[in-house]
Amino acid sequence: MLRNTDPYLAENPVHVPQAVFLDFDRTMSSPAANMQHLHDSLAAIGAASFSNDLHAEQQRVESAHHSFDAYGYLAPRLEEAGKLQALQEQYASQGGDVLYDDVNDFVARLDAGRVPYTVLTYGGREWQRLKLLGSGFLGAAVITPEQNKGRVVEAFRLNGLYGFTSIVRKPSPLYVTEEIVLIDDKRTSFADWPGPGYCIERPGEVAQKDVPMPANLRRITGLDELTVYAGRVMRRDEAPASSLPQDPEVLYRVQYHEMACAPLVNRHSGAAALRDSIIFEVL
């Protein structure tokens, strides 16, 4: 699925104006909804007694302004109790209402506009993977321990191009582009990112107000503020009147997740340690 390919040497690549790296937590998925789904899953497998300790540990870690890996905390405890596999199956198979209401519409616009996209998420592999599976999202995801998403994205660039292979269409076309749009909820994620990006600060979620907004970013409060025109992501209030139709029935006539893609790995990247820490998942 993932190829080590120089986009310049590939046969018949499809050139597109842009591709998108889309953050997961607080961009696509509600952390509060994910945690509620986790507590519900514990109760469903007869392990509700773990919920109180889980909640207390979450508060302790997050009060120190750190990310809480709920799965990393629970896994050894549930393994000892013989309930870890049951939790994994319950959480992933039942699914929770964890995606924000505007996610499916935005993904449909990317599909209809022929814009390749990949989820790029920071955190522990198993917890991020479980959340992705539980969300019902179908696509490719890059899971990384590096919080600076700008550095991660640059690890994929080769000879000025980024390459993406479709995980849905067969045979898989190769899409190449010179421009990436990065969408994330943390301003610090864009620290080394020179390209276009949107910092999404949803109402009710924690925002990094104390961190200056980089000049190359646009602030949005939801994915519903974005649309796609001529293969490019832009704010709706800046798009021409002839941009993609607003009627969801028109959008959903395209194959859903048709443009879900996996990025090509640049094995010649100078950031070897960063590159080797990247984990790919195809959901």
PDB file of C-alpha atoms in Angstrom:
ATOM      1  CA  MET A   1       0.000   0.000   0.000  1.00  0.00           C
ATOM      2  CA  LEU A   2       2.727   2.449   0.998  1.00  0.00           C
ATOM      3  CA  ARG A   3       5.447   2.801  -1.584  1.00  0.00           C
ATOM      4  CA  ASN A   4       8.950   4.184  -1.370  1.00  0.00           C
ATOM      5  CA  THR A   5       8.761   6.122  -4.634  1.00  0.00           C
ATOM      6  CA  ASP A   6      10.173   9.287  -6.093  1.00  0.00           C
ATOM      7  CA  PRO A   7       7.070  11.109  -7.412  1.00  0.00           C
ATOM      8  CA  TYR A   8       9.119  12.435 -10.316  1.00  0.00           C
ATOM      9  CA  LEU A   9       9.908   8.905 -11.506  1.00  0.00           C
ATOM     10  CA  ALA A  10       6.426   7.431 -11.212  1.00  0.00           C
ATOM     11  CA  GLU A  11       4.543   6.580 -14.377  1.00  0.00           C
ATOM     12  CA  ASN A  12       1.508   8.703 -15.210  1.00  0.00           C
ATOM     13  CA  PRO A  13       1.115  10.526 -11.910  1.00  0.00           C
ATOM     14  CA  VAL A  14      -2.008  12.629 -11.448  1.00  0.00           C
ATOM     15  CA  HIS A  15      -1.009  16.193 -10.619  1.00  0.00           C
ATOM     16  CA  VAL A  16      -3.352  17.951  -8.180  1.00  0.00           C
ATOM     17  CA  PRO A  17      -3.202  21.514  -6.844  1.00  0.00           C
ATOM     18  CA  GLN A  18      -3.237  20.517  -3.155  1.00  0.00           C
ATOM     19  CA  ALA A  19      -3.444  17.667  -0.681  1.00  0.00           C
ATOM     20  CA  VAL A  20      -4.567  17.841   2.939  1.00  0.00           C
ATOM     21  CA  PHE A  21      -3.139  16.553   6.213  1.00  0.00           C
ATOM     22  CA  LEU A  22      -6.014  16.580   8.685  1.00  0.00           C
ATOM     23  CA  ASP A  23      -5.570  16.373  12.466  1.00  0.00           C
ATOM     24  CA  PHE A  24      -7.860  14.034  14.417  1.00  0.00           C
ATOM     25  CA  ASP A  25      -8.377  15.109  18.057  1.00  0.00           C
ATOM     26  CA  ARG A  26     -10.359  18.370  18.370  1.00  0.00           C
ATOM     27  CA  THR A  27     -10.293  18.724  14.579  1.00  0.00           C
ATOM     28  CA  MET A  28     -12.306  15.702  13.514  1.00  0.00           C
ATOM     29  CA  SER A  29     -13.120  14.042  16.812  1.00  0.00           C
ATOM     30  CA  SER A  30     -14.295  15.234  20.231  1.00  0.00           C
ATOM     31  CA  PRO A  31     -11.945  14.162  23.065  1.00  0.00           C
ATOM     32  CA  ALA A  32     -14.830  14.316  25.543  1.00  0.00           C
ATOM     33  CA  ALA A  33     -16.952  12.042  23.348  1.00  0.00           C
ATOM     34  CA  ASN A  34     -14.046   9.608  22.969  1.00  0.00           C
ATOM     35  CA  MET A  35     -13.580   9.399  26.724  1.00  0.00           C
ATOM     36  CA  GLN A  36     -17.299   8.887  27.263  1.00  0.00           C
ATOM     37  CA  HIS A  37     -17.270   6.106  24.693  1.00  0.00           C
ATOM     38  CA  LEU A  38     -14.324   4.558  26.559  1.00  0.00           C
ATOM     39  CA  HIS A  39     -16.173   4.665  29.887  1.00  0.00           C
ATOM     40  CA  ASP A  40     -19.272   3.193  28.221  1.00  0.00           C
ATOM     41  CA  SER A  41     -17.138   0.419  26.729  1.00  0.00           C
ATOM     42  CA  LEU A  42     -15.644  -0.382  30.135  1.00  0.00           C
ATOM     43  CA  ALA A  43     -19.119  -0.687  31.581  1.00  0.00           C
ATOM     44  CA  ALA A  44     -20.256  -2.899  28.699  1.00  0.00           C
ATOM     45  CA  ILE A  45     -17.486  -5.451  29.331  1.00  0.00           C
ATOM     46  CA  GLY A  46     -18.013  -5.492  33.090  1.00  0.00           C
ATOM     47  CA  ALA A  47     -14.990  -3.354  33.902  1.00  0.00           C
ATOM     48  CA  ALA A  48     -16.721  -0.199  35.160  1.00  0.00           C
ATOM     49  CA  SER A  49     -14.597  -0.350  38.311  1.00  0.00           C
ATOM     50  CA  PHE A  50     -11.670   0.988  36.272  1.00  0.00           C
ATOM     51  CA  SER A  51     -13.517   4.185  35.358  1.00  0.00           C
ATOM     52  CA  ASN A  52     -12.922   6.108  38.590  1.00  0.00           C
ATOM     53  CA  ASP A  53      -9.163   5.572  38.534  1.00  0.00           C
ATOM     54  CA  LEU A  54      -9.093   6.396  34.815  1.00  0.00           C
ATOM     55  CA  HIS A  55     -10.897   9.683  35.406  1.00  0.00           C
ATOM     56  CA  ALA A  56      -8.600  10.633  38.296  1.00  0.00           C
ATOM     57  CA  GLU A  57      -5.460   9.897  36.279  1.00  0.00           C
ATOM     58  CA  GLN A  58      -6.781  11.889  33.329  1.00  0.00           C
ATOM     59  CA  GLN A  59      -7.357  14.923  35.549  1.00  0.00           C
ATOM     60  CA  ARG A  60      -3.889  14.611  37.089  1.00  0.00           C
ATOM     61  CA  VAL A  61      -2.104  14.413  33.724  1.00  0.00           C
ATOM     62  CA  GLU A  62      -4.143  17.074  31.950  1.00  0.00           C
ATOM     63  CA  SER A  63      -3.881  19.507  34.884  1.00  0.00           C
ATOM     64  CA  ALA A  64      -0.131  19.472  34.199  1.00  0.00           C
ATOM     65  CA  HIS A  65      -0.907  20.368  30.534  1.00  0.00           C
ATOM     66  CA  HIS A  66       0.136  16.996  29.146  1.00  0.00           C
ATOM     67  CA  SER A  67      -1.697  14.720  26.722  1.00  0.00           C
ATOM     68  CA  PHE A  68      -3.342  11.759  28.409  1.00  0.00           C
ATOM     69  CA  ASP A  69      -2.924   8.344  26.796  1.00  0.00           C
ATOM     70  CA  ALA A  70      -5.984   6.601  28.217  1.00  0.00           C
ATOM     71  CA  TYR A  71      -5.217   3.328  26.487  1.00  0.00           C
ATOM     72  CA  GLY A  72      -1.625   3.349  27.720  1.00  0.00           C
ATOM     73  CA  TYR A  73      -2.927   3.768  31.269  1.00  0.00           C
ATOM     74  CA  LEU A  74      -5.622   1.088  31.008  1.00  0.00           C
ATOM     75  CA  ALA A  75      -3.851  -1.563  28.937  1.00  0.00           C
ATOM     76  CA  PRO A  76      -1.647  -3.180  31.617  1.00  0.00           C
ATOM     77  CA  ARG A  77      -4.481  -3.104  34.157  1.00  0.00           C
ATOM     78  CA  LEU A  78      -7.009  -4.644  31.796  1.00  0.00           C
ATOM     79  CA  GLU A  79      -4.440  -7.161  30.569  1.00  0.00           C
ATOM     80  CA  GLU A  80      -3.951  -8.345  34.127  1.00  0.00           C
ATOM     81  CA  ALA A  81      -7.727  -8.611  34.539  1.00  0.00           C
ATOM     82  CA  GLY A  82      -8.079 -10.510  31.261  1.00  0.00           C
ATOM     83  CA  LYS A  83     -10.295  -7.832  29.699  1.00  0.00           C
ATOM     84  CA  LEU A  84      -8.013  -5.938  27.314  1.00  0.00           C
ATOM     85  CA  GLN A  85      -9.109  -7.710  24.133  1.00  0.00           C
ATOM     86  CA  ALA A  86     -12.751  -7.345  25.127  1.00  0.00           C
ATOM     87  CA  LEU A  87     -12.281  -3.579  25.472  1.00  0.00           C
ATOM     88  CA  GLN A  88     -10.585  -3.317  22.095  1.00  0.00           C
ATOM     89  CA  GLU A  89     -13.379  -5.208  20.385  1.00  0.00           C
ATOM     90  CA  GLN A  90     -16.150  -3.349  22.213  1.00  0.00           C
ATOM     91  CA  TYR A  91     -14.712   0.104  21.568  1.00  0.00           C
ATOM     92  CA  ALA A  92     -13.945  -0.488  17.895  1.00  0.00           C
ATOM     93  CA  SER A  93     -16.999  -2.530  16.901  1.00  0.00           C
ATOM     94  CA  GLN A  94     -19.707  -0.566  18.652  1.00  0.00           C
ATOM     95  CA  GLY A  95     -18.425   2.833  17.633  1.00  0.00           C
ATOM     96  CA  GLY A  96     -19.343   6.062  19.303  1.00  0.00           C
ATOM     97  CA  ASP A  97     -20.787   9.337  18.121  1.00  0.00           C
ATOM     98  CA  VAL A  98     -17.375  10.971  18.372  1.00  0.00           C
ATOM     99  CA  LEU A  99     -16.958  12.852  15.087  1.00  0.00           C
ATOM    100  CA  TYR A 100     -18.036  16.485  14.926  1.00  0.00           C
ATOM    101  CA  ASP A 101     -21.108  17.175  12.824  1.00  0.00           C
ATOM    102  CA  ASP A 102     -19.164  18.990  10.098  1.00  0.00           C
ATOM    103  CA  VAL A 103     -16.594  16.246   9.401  1.00  0.00           C
ATOM    104  CA  ASN A 104     -18.520  14.093   6.936  1.00  0.00           C
ATOM    105  CA  ASP A 105     -19.571  17.083   4.843  1.00  0.00           C
ATOM    106  CA  PHE A 106     -15.993  18.385   4.661  1.00  0.00           C
ATOM    107  CA  VAL A 107     -14.613  14.971   3.670  1.00  0.00           C
ATOM    108  CA  ALA A 108     -17.301  14.724   0.987  1.00  0.00           C
ATOM    109  CA  ARG A 109     -16.121  18.082  -0.381  1.00  0.00           C
ATOM    110  CA  LEU A 110     -12.539  16.823  -0.527  1.00  0.00           C
ATOM    111  CA  ASP A 111     -13.747  13.716  -2.379  1.00  0.00           C
ATOM    112  CA  ALA A 112     -15.848  15.716  -4.837  1.00  0.00           C
ATOM    113  CA  GLY A 113     -13.077  18.260  -5.364  1.00  0.00           C
ATOM    114  CA  ARG A 114     -10.454  15.552  -6.027  1.00  0.00           C
ATOM    115  CA  VAL A 115      -8.261  16.626  -3.102  1.00  0.00           C
ATOM    116  CA  PRO A 116      -6.176  13.776  -1.571  1.00  0.00           C
ATOM    117  CA  TYR A 117      -6.266  13.677   2.226  1.00  0.00           C
ATOM    118  CA  THR A 118      -4.613  11.803   5.080  1.00  0.00           C
ATOM    119  CA  VAL A 119      -5.229  11.944   8.825  1.00  0.00           C
ATOM    120  CA  LEU A 120      -2.141  13.108  10.721  1.00  0.00           C
ATOM    121  CA  THR A 121      -2.469  12.559  14.449  1.00  0.00           C
ATOM    122  CA  TYR A 122      -0.160  12.885  17.441  1.00  0.00           C
ATOM    123  CA  GLY A 123      -0.190  10.409  20.320  1.00  0.00           C
ATOM    124  CA  GLY A 124       0.338   6.823  21.392  1.00  0.00           C
ATOM    125  CA  ARG A 125      -0.171   4.339  18.568  1.00  0.00           C
ATOM    126  CA  GLU A 126      -2.718   2.027  20.180  1.00  0.00           C
ATOM    127  CA  TRP A 127      -4.902   4.783  21.661  1.00  0.00           C
ATOM    128  CA  GLN A 128      -4.939   6.802  18.445  1.00  0.00           C
ATOM    129  CA  ARG A 129      -5.640   3.706  16.370  1.00  0.00           C
ATOM    130  CA  LEU A 130      -8.473   2.625  18.670  1.00  0.00           C
ATOM    131  CA  LYS A 131     -10.046   6.086  18.529  1.00  0.00           C
ATOM    132  CA  LEU A 132      -9.824   6.112  14.743  1.00  0.00           C
ATOM    133  CA  LEU A 133     -11.443   2.682  14.513  1.00  0.00           C
ATOM    134  CA  GLY A 134     -14.127   3.620  17.019  1.00  0.00           C
ATOM    135  CA  SER A 135     -14.977   6.759  15.062  1.00  0.00           C
ATOM    136  CA  GLY A 136     -15.943   4.743  12.006  1.00  0.00           C
ATOM    137  CA  PHE A 137     -13.647   6.835   9.800  1.00  0.00           C
ATOM    138  CA  LEU A 138     -12.313   4.921   6.808  1.00  0.00           C
ATOM    139  CA  GLY A 139      -9.024   6.108   5.412  1.00  0.00           C
ATOM    140  CA  ALA A 140      -5.305   6.282   6.033  1.00  0.00           C
ATOM    141  CA  ALA A 141      -3.720   7.732   9.137  1.00  0.00           C
ATOM    142  CA  VAL A 142      -0.219   8.780  10.070  1.00  0.00           C
ATOM    143  CA  ILE A 143       0.385   8.432  13.809  1.00  0.00           C
ATOM    144  CA  THR A 144       3.412  10.261  15.159  1.00  0.00           C
ATOM    145  CA  PRO A 145       5.019  10.986  18.550  1.00  0.00           C
ATOM    146  CA  GLU A 146       6.179  14.340  17.172  1.00  0.00           C
ATOM    147  CA  GLN A 147       3.950  17.268  18.160  1.00  0.00           C
ATOM    148  CA  ASN A 148       5.451  19.584  15.546  1.00  0.00           C
ATOM    149  CA  LYS A 149       3.340  18.562  12.551  1.00  0.00           C
ATOM    150  CA  GLY A 150       5.308  20.846  10.241  1.00  0.00           C
ATOM    151  CA  ARG A 151       8.393  18.697  10.730  1.00  0.00           C
ATOM    152  CA  VAL A 152       6.402  15.540  10.125  1.00  0.00           C
ATOM    153  CA  VAL A 153       4.909  16.750   6.847  1.00  0.00           C
ATOM    154  CA  GLU A 154       8.294  17.860   5.569  1.00  0.00           C
ATOM    155  CA  ALA A 155       9.595  14.324   6.114  1.00  0.00           C
ATOM    156  CA  PHE A 156       7.402  13.232   3.198  1.00  0.00           C
ATOM    157  CA  ARG A 157       8.620  15.773   0.648  1.00  0.00           C
ATOM    158  CA  LEU A 158      10.953  14.564  -2.058  1.00  0.00           C
ATOM    159  CA  ASN A 159      12.368  16.778  -4.814  1.00  0.00           C
ATOM    160  CA  GLY A 160       9.753  19.411  -4.063  1.00  0.00           C
ATOM    161  CA  LEU A 161       6.793  17.047  -4.420  1.00  0.00           C
ATOM    162  CA  TYR A 162       4.520  15.070  -2.137  1.00  0.00           C
ATOM    163  CA  GLY A 163       3.119  11.773  -3.385  1.00  0.00           C
ATOM    164  CA  PHE A 164      -0.081  10.013  -2.303  1.00  0.00           C
ATOM    165  CA  THR A 165      -1.536   6.629  -3.225  1.00  0.00           C
ATOM    166  CA  SER A 166      -5.269   6.005  -3.074  1.00  0.00           C
ATOM    167  CA  ILE A 167      -6.376   3.338  -0.593  1.00  0.00           C
ATOM    168  CA  VAL A 168      -9.833   3.047  -2.191  1.00  0.00           C
ATOM    169  CA  ARG A 169      -9.435   3.163  -5.967  1.00  0.00           C
ATOM    170  CA  LYS A 170      -8.055   0.100  -7.762  1.00  0.00           C
ATOM    171  CA  PRO A 171      -5.611   0.188  -9.368  1.00  0.00           C
ATOM    172  CA  SER A 172      -4.274   2.831  -7.006  1.00  0.00           C
ATOM    173  CA  PRO A 173      -3.462   6.075  -8.812  1.00  0.00           C
ATOM    174  CA  LEU A 174      -0.510   8.147  -7.681  1.00  0.00           C
ATOM    175  CA  TYR A 175      -1.344  11.765  -6.890  1.00  0.00           C
ATOM    176  CA  VAL A 176       1.446  14.321  -6.712  1.00  0.00           C
ATOM    177  CA  THR A 177       1.349  17.903  -5.512  1.00  0.00           C
ATOM    178  CA  GLU A 178       3.679  20.702  -4.567  1.00  0.00           C
ATOM    179  CA  GLU A 179       1.389  22.108  -1.883  1.00  0.00           C
ATOM    180  CA  ILE A 180       0.062  20.686   1.377  1.00  0.00           C
ATOM    181  CA  VAL A 181      -2.680  22.224   3.479  1.00  0.00           C
ATOM    182  CA  LEU A 182      -2.312  21.415   7.160  1.00  0.00           C
ATOM    183  CA  ILE A 183      -5.384  21.585   9.429  1.00  0.00           C
ATOM    184  CA  ASP A 184      -4.844  21.281  13.182  1.00  0.00           C
ATOM    185  CA  ASP A 185      -6.203  22.636  16.451  1.00  0.00           C
ATOM    186  CA  LYS A 186      -2.858  23.482  18.075  1.00  0.00           C
ATOM    187  CA  ARG A 187      -0.938  26.556  17.039  1.00  0.00           C
ATOM    188  CA  THR A 188       2.310  24.919  18.132  1.00  0.00           C
ATOM    189  CA  SER A 189       1.724  22.132  15.611  1.00  0.00           C
ATOM    190  CA  PHE A 190       2.553  24.650  12.870  1.00  0.00           C
ATOM    191  CA  ALA A 191       5.845  25.803  14.421  1.00  0.00           C
ATOM    192  CA  ASP A 192       7.986  24.753  11.433  1.00  0.00           C
ATOM    193  CA  TRP A 193       5.254  24.837   8.816  1.00  0.00           C
ATOM    194  CA  PRO A 194       5.782  27.429   6.050  1.00  0.00           C
ATOM    195  CA  GLY A 195       2.816  26.432   3.895  1.00  0.00           C
ATOM    196  CA  PRO A 196      -0.895  27.231   4.044  1.00  0.00           C
ATOM    197  CA  GLY A 197      -2.856  25.995   7.015  1.00  0.00           C
ATOM    198  CA  TYR A 198      -5.981  26.396   9.087  1.00  0.00           C
ATOM    199  CA  CYS A 199      -5.935  26.437  12.864  1.00  0.00           C
ATOM    200  CA  ILE A 200      -9.303  25.171  14.025  1.00  0.00           C
ATOM    201  CA  GLU A 201     -10.379  26.458  17.434  1.00  0.00           C
ATOM    202  CA  ARG A 202     -13.770  24.955  18.119  1.00  0.00           C
ATOM    203  CA  PRO A 203     -16.078  26.555  20.697  1.00  0.00           C
ATOM    204  CA  GLY A 204     -15.857  24.736  24.014  1.00  0.00           C
ATOM    205  CA  GLU A 205     -12.474  23.154  23.289  1.00  0.00           C
ATOM    206  CA  VAL A 206      -9.151  24.248  24.770  1.00  0.00           C
ATOM    207  CA  ALA A 207      -7.294  26.661  22.471  1.00  0.00           C
ATOM    208  CA  GLN A 208      -3.700  27.889  22.710  1.00  0.00           C
ATOM    209  CA  LYS A 209      -4.597  31.533  23.149  1.00  0.00           C
ATOM    210  CA  ASP A 210      -1.215  32.283  24.734  1.00  0.00           C
ATOM    211  CA  VAL A 211       0.621  31.204  21.558  1.00  0.00           C
ATOM    212  CA  PRO A 212       0.769  33.784  18.727  1.00  0.00           C
ATOM    213  CA  MET A 213      -1.026  32.733  15.549  1.00  0.00           C
ATOM    214  CA  PRO A 214       1.557  32.195  12.767  1.00  0.00           C
ATOM    215  CA  ALA A 215       1.101  34.614   9.878  1.00  0.00           C
ATOM    216  CA  ASN A 216       0.638  31.823   7.310  1.00  0.00           C
ATOM    217  CA  LEU A 217      -2.408  30.406   9.126  1.00  0.00           C
ATOM    218  CA  ARG A 218      -6.082  31.201   9.001  1.00  0.00           C
ATOM    219  CA  ARG A 219      -8.202  30.705  12.105  1.00  0.00           C
ATOM    220  CA  ILE A 220     -11.489  28.828  11.785  1.00  0.00           C
ATOM    221  CA  THR A 221     -13.983  27.578  14.357  1.00  0.00           C
ATOM    222  CA  GLY A 222     -15.244  24.593  12.351  1.00  0.00           C
ATOM    223  CA  LEU A 223     -14.663  22.618   9.171  1.00  0.00           C
ATOM    224  CA  ASP A 224     -17.967  23.950   7.888  1.00  0.00           C
ATOM    225  CA  GLU A 225     -16.177  27.260   7.262  1.00  0.00           C
ATOM    226  CA  LEU A 226     -14.150  25.580   4.507  1.00  0.00           C
ATOM    227  CA  THR A 227     -15.030  24.448   1.017  1.00  0.00           C
ATOM    228  CA  VAL A 228     -13.171  23.241  -2.075  1.00  0.00           C
ATOM    229  CA  TYR A 229     -12.867  25.141  -5.328  1.00  0.00           C
ATOM    230  CA  ALA A 230     -10.725  24.150  -8.326  1.00  0.00           C
ATOM    231  CA  GLY A 231      -8.938  21.512  -6.269  1.00  0.00           C
ATOM    232  CA  ARG A 232      -8.046  23.888  -3.460  1.00  0.00           C
ATOM    233  CA  VAL A 233      -9.280  24.239   0.107  1.00  0.00           C
ATOM    234  CA  MET A 234     -10.443  27.734   1.004  1.00  0.00           C
ATOM    235  CA  ARG A 235     -12.763  29.581   3.318  1.00  0.00           C
ATOM    236  CA  ARG A 236     -16.349  29.617   2.130  1.00  0.00           C
ATOM    237  CA  ASP A 237     -16.561  33.381   2.450  1.00  0.00           C
ATOM    238  CA  GLU A 238     -13.616  33.696   0.026  1.00  0.00           C
ATOM    239  CA  ALA A 239     -14.765  31.110  -2.533  1.00  0.00           C
ATOM    240  CA  PRO A 240     -16.382  32.114  -5.849  1.00  0.00           C
ATOM    241  CA  ALA A 241     -20.121  31.684  -6.147  1.00  0.00           C
ATOM    242  CA  SER A 242     -19.501  28.824  -8.565  1.00  0.00           C
ATOM    243  CA  SER A 243     -17.778  26.691  -5.932  1.00  0.00           C
ATOM    244  CA  LEU A 244     -19.015  23.178  -5.156  1.00  0.00           C
ATOM    245  CA  PRO A 245     -22.767  22.859  -4.554  1.00  0.00           C
ATOM    246  CA  GLN A 246     -23.978  23.127  -0.987  1.00  0.00           C
ATOM    247  CA  ASP A 247     -26.569  20.362  -1.377  1.00  0.00           C
ATOM    248  CA  PRO A 248     -25.241  17.292   0.524  1.00  0.00           C
ATOM    249  CA  GLU A 249     -27.114  14.968  -1.826  1.00  0.00           C
ATOM    250  CA  VAL A 250     -25.022  16.285  -4.699  1.00  0.00           C
ATOM    251  CA  LEU A 251     -21.790  15.860  -2.736  1.00  0.00           C
ATOM    252  CA  TYR A 252     -22.533  12.312  -1.639  1.00  0.00           C
ATOM    253  CA  ARG A 253     -23.003  11.098  -5.206  1.00  0.00           C
ATOM    254  CA  VAL A 254     -19.221  10.732  -5.353  1.00  0.00           C
ATOM    255  CA  GLN A 255     -17.720   7.632  -3.774  1.00  0.00           C
ATOM    256  CA  TYR A 256     -17.293   8.426  -0.104  1.00  0.00           C
ATOM    257  CA  HIS A 257     -13.630   8.468   0.982  1.00  0.00           C
ATOM    258  CA  GLU A 258     -12.604   8.124  -2.671  1.00  0.00           C
ATOM    259  CA  MET A 259      -9.689  10.515  -2.134  1.00  0.00           C
ATOM    260  CA  ALA A 260      -8.505   8.928   1.122  1.00  0.00           C
ATOM    261  CA  CYS A 261      -4.800   8.429   0.481  1.00  0.00           C
ATOM    262  CA  ALA A 262      -1.591   7.267   2.090  1.00  0.00           C
ATOM    263  CA  PRO A 263       1.482   9.489   1.671  1.00  0.00           C
ATOM    264  CA  LEU A 264       4.612   8.159   0.057  1.00  0.00           C
ATOM    265  CA  VAL A 265       7.535   7.699   2.396  1.00  0.00           C
ATOM    266  CA  ASN A 266      10.679   9.695   1.667  1.00  0.00           C
ATOM    267  CA  ARG A 267      13.374   7.223   2.656  1.00  0.00           C
ATOM    268  CA  HIS A 268      16.013   9.801   1.820  1.00  0.00           C
ATOM    269  CA  SER A 269      14.765  12.318   4.377  1.00  0.00           C
ATOM    270  CA  GLY A 270      17.457  13.849   6.536  1.00  0.00           C
ATOM    271  CA  ALA A 271      15.130  13.592   9.533  1.00  0.00           C
ATOM    272  CA  ALA A 272      15.810   9.857   9.838  1.00  0.00           C
ATOM    273  CA  ALA A 273      14.813   9.526  13.484  1.00  0.00           C
ATOM    274  CA  LEU A 274      11.560  11.376  12.883  1.00  0.00           C
ATOM    275  CA  ARG A 275      10.842   9.444   9.711  1.00  0.00           C
ATOM    276  CA  ASP A 276      11.415   6.091  11.410  1.00  0.00           C
ATOM    277  CA  SER A 277       9.060   6.985  14.268  1.00  0.00           C
ATOM    278  CA  ILE A 278       6.088   7.508  11.934  1.00  0.00           C
ATOM    279  CA  ILE A 279       3.423   4.798  12.033  1.00  0.00           C
ATOM    280  CA  PHE A 280       0.969   4.162   9.220  1.00  0.00           C
ATOM    281  CA  GLU A 281      -2.503   2.746   9.645  1.00  0.00           C
ATOM    282  CA  VAL A 282      -5.006   1.951   6.908  1.00  0.00           C
ATOM    283  CA  LEU A 283      -8.461   1.794   8.472  1.00  0.00           C
TER     284      LEU A 283
END
